[in-house]
């Protein structure tokens, strides 16, 4: 269960956590058209709090809404300001921020043109998404029987609420089979993404990840590609097959919630030596140094509260 904080921001006001309720006619509850973000704020080494890549996340929220033809009744600046303010009001040094844009109550049926657009921002403490042990020692993945969204079925660049039913089906299937996380293939059989993360492999020192088409192009994925290049590592944004994943020297997942989580096994095949490899470890520590404000080159990615 999520640990309660004091305040939630809803439609322009901070209200007590327990009062942030919605009507059962809320359109998004019925049909899944809504968009959201996940953003992390970290306590930096000097004791301050910084939100990681805040403007990129809020920009993606607006991009998601644009794709879905939802007009957000606030500006990007306003929502960035709320993300800063909610951490102060809730007294959170570290938190996961969840902006959610949803269609409110009133209209039923599949033309939501007149639905009120509502916006919430919630902040709570979220530890290691795939477990502390997973973050340290690596997780076990299962290939899902469910195919990831095809670009003619869903808009994959939009972080749309309804897109996540496919993720839930895959995640639950993996957990029930005793794995930590699901990896999904696209309709042609290439590795696309995990239920809530992008996937990277490393072979002979070269990184590979799915091109940004047909997946959610993660902000963590982008950060890792930048860090890798600055560390002098070669990366390719190229599709790869499941056998390539099995044969990787190293593999890892990236996401705001999952951060940089090593993969130690896929479908009962050990990846590399079955523990986080040297490049994964290097990128993981580079990532944590950046989010904790210890790398002056990436201060531009931090919005200090
Ligand atoms: N793919 C999917 C499908 C996805 O949901 C995420 C984030 C990513 C890739 C990575 O994107 P980014 O966070 O920008 O690096 N998943 C979010 C939701 C997790 C949840 O369970 O809720 C997240 O990590 O915040």
mmCIF file with all atom_site columns, C-alpha atoms in Angstrom, residues 40 126-140 171 175 179-181 197 253 256-264 276 284 288:
data_model
loop_
_atom_site.group_PDB
_atom_site.id
_atom_site.type_symbol
_atom_site.label_atom_id
_atom_site.label_alt_id
_atom_site.label_comp_id
_atom_site.label_asym_id
_atom_site.label_entity_id
_atom_site.label_seq_id
_atom_site.pdbx_PDB_ins_code
_atom_site.Cartn_x
_atom_site.Cartn_y
_atom_site.Cartn_z
_atom_site.occupancy
_atom_site.B_iso_or_equiv
_atom_site.pdbx_formal_charge
_atom_site.auth_seq_id
_atom_site.auth_comp_id
_atom_site.auth_asym_id
_atom_site.auth_atom_id
_atom_site.pdbx_PDB_model_num
ATOM 1  C CA . UNK A 1 40  ? 11.433 10.859  -9.226  1.00 0.00 ? 40  UNK A CA 1
ATOM 2  C CA . UNK A 1 126 ? 8.542  4.570   -3.662  1.00 0.00 ? 126 UNK A CA 1
ATOM 3  C CA . UNK A 1 127 ? 11.555 2.411   -2.927  1.00 0.00 ? 127 UNK A CA 1
ATOM 4  C CA . UNK A 1 128 ? 13.314 0.102   -5.383  1.00 0.00 ? 128 UNK A CA 1
ATOM 5  C CA . UNK A 1 129 ? 10.577 -0.800  -7.914  1.00 0.00 ? 129 UNK A CA 1
ATOM 6  C CA . UNK A 1 130 ? 11.824 -4.333  -8.531  1.00 0.00 ? 130 UNK A CA 1
ATOM 7  C CA . UNK A 1 131 ? 13.116 -4.778  -4.981  1.00 0.00 ? 131 UNK A CA 1
ATOM 8  C CA . UNK A 1 132 ? 16.368 -3.743  -3.355  1.00 0.00 ? 132 UNK A CA 1
ATOM 9  C CA . UNK A 1 133 ? 17.842 -7.166  -4.094  1.00 0.00 ? 133 UNK A CA 1
ATOM 10 C CA . UNK A 1 134 ? 16.849 -6.835  -7.749  1.00 0.00 ? 134 UNK A CA 1
ATOM 11 C CA . UNK A 1 135 ? 18.572 -3.486  -7.986  1.00 0.00 ? 135 UNK A CA 1
ATOM 12 C CA . UNK A 1 136 ? 21.749 -4.905  -6.450  1.00 0.00 ? 136 UNK A CA 1
ATOM 13 C CA . UNK A 1 137 ? 21.901 -8.428  -7.863  1.00 0.00 ? 137 UNK A CA 1
ATOM 14 C CA . UNK A 1 138 ? 19.655 -8.398  -10.908 1.00 0.00 ? 138 UNK A CA 1
ATOM 15 C CA . UNK A 1 139 ? 16.154 -9.613  -11.751 1.00 0.00 ? 139 UNK A CA 1
ATOM 16 C CA . UNK A 1 140 ? 14.698 -12.611 -13.580 1.00 0.00 ? 140 UNK A CA 1
ATOM 17 C CA . UNK A 1 171 ? 3.452  -8.455  -15.321 1.00 0.00 ? 171 UNK A CA 1
ATOM 18 C CA . UNK A 1 175 ? 4.914  -12.871 -11.237 1.00 0.00 ? 175 UNK A CA 1
ATOM 19 C CA . UNK A 1 179 ? 9.660  -14.280 -12.174 1.00 0.00 ? 179 UNK A CA 1
ATOM 20 C CA . UNK A 1 180 ? 10.277 -10.645 -11.258 1.00 0.00 ? 180 UNK A CA 1
ATOM 21 C CA . UNK A 1 181 ? 9.261  -8.905  -14.450 1.00 0.00 ? 181 UNK A CA 1
ATOM 22 C CA . UNK A 1 197 ? 10.749 -0.332  -18.406 1.00 0.00 ? 197 UNK A CA 1
ATOM 23 C CA . UNK A 1 253 ? 16.094 -2.357  -17.534 1.00 0.00 ? 253 UNK A CA 1
ATOM 24 C CA . UNK A 1 256 ? 11.841 6.153   -13.616 1.00 0.00 ? 256 UNK A CA 1
ATOM 25 C CA . UNK A 1 257 ? 10.459 3.683   -11.090 1.00 0.00 ? 257 UNK A CA 1
ATOM 26 C CA . UNK A 1 258 ? 12.934 0.854   -11.861 1.00 0.00 ? 258 UNK A CA 1
ATOM 27 C CA . UNK A 1 259 ? 15.905 3.227   -12.290 1.00 0.00 ? 259 UNK A CA 1
ATOM 28 C CA . UNK A 1 260 ? 18.705 1.018   -13.696 1.00 0.00 ? 260 UNK A CA 1
ATOM 29 C CA . UNK A 1 261 ? 17.943 -2.592  -12.759 1.00 0.00 ? 261 UNK A CA 1
ATOM 30 C CA . UNK A 1 262 ? 20.289 -5.367  -13.907 1.00 0.00 ? 262 UNK A CA 1
ATOM 31 C CA . UNK A 1 263 ? 18.857 -8.540  -15.479 1.00 0.00 ? 263 UNK A CA 1
ATOM 32 C CA . UNK A 1 264 ? 20.455 -11.791 -14.392 1.00 0.00 ? 264 UNK A CA 1
ATOM 33 C CA . UNK A 1 276 ? 25.342 -7.399  -12.878 1.00 0.00 ? 276 UNK A CA 1
ATOM 34 C CA . UNK A 1 284 ? 24.077 2.280   -12.777 1.00 0.00 ? 284 UNK A CA 1
ATOM 35 C CA . UNK A 1 288 ? 22.846 7.375   -9.279  1.00 0.00 ? 288 UNK A CA 1
#
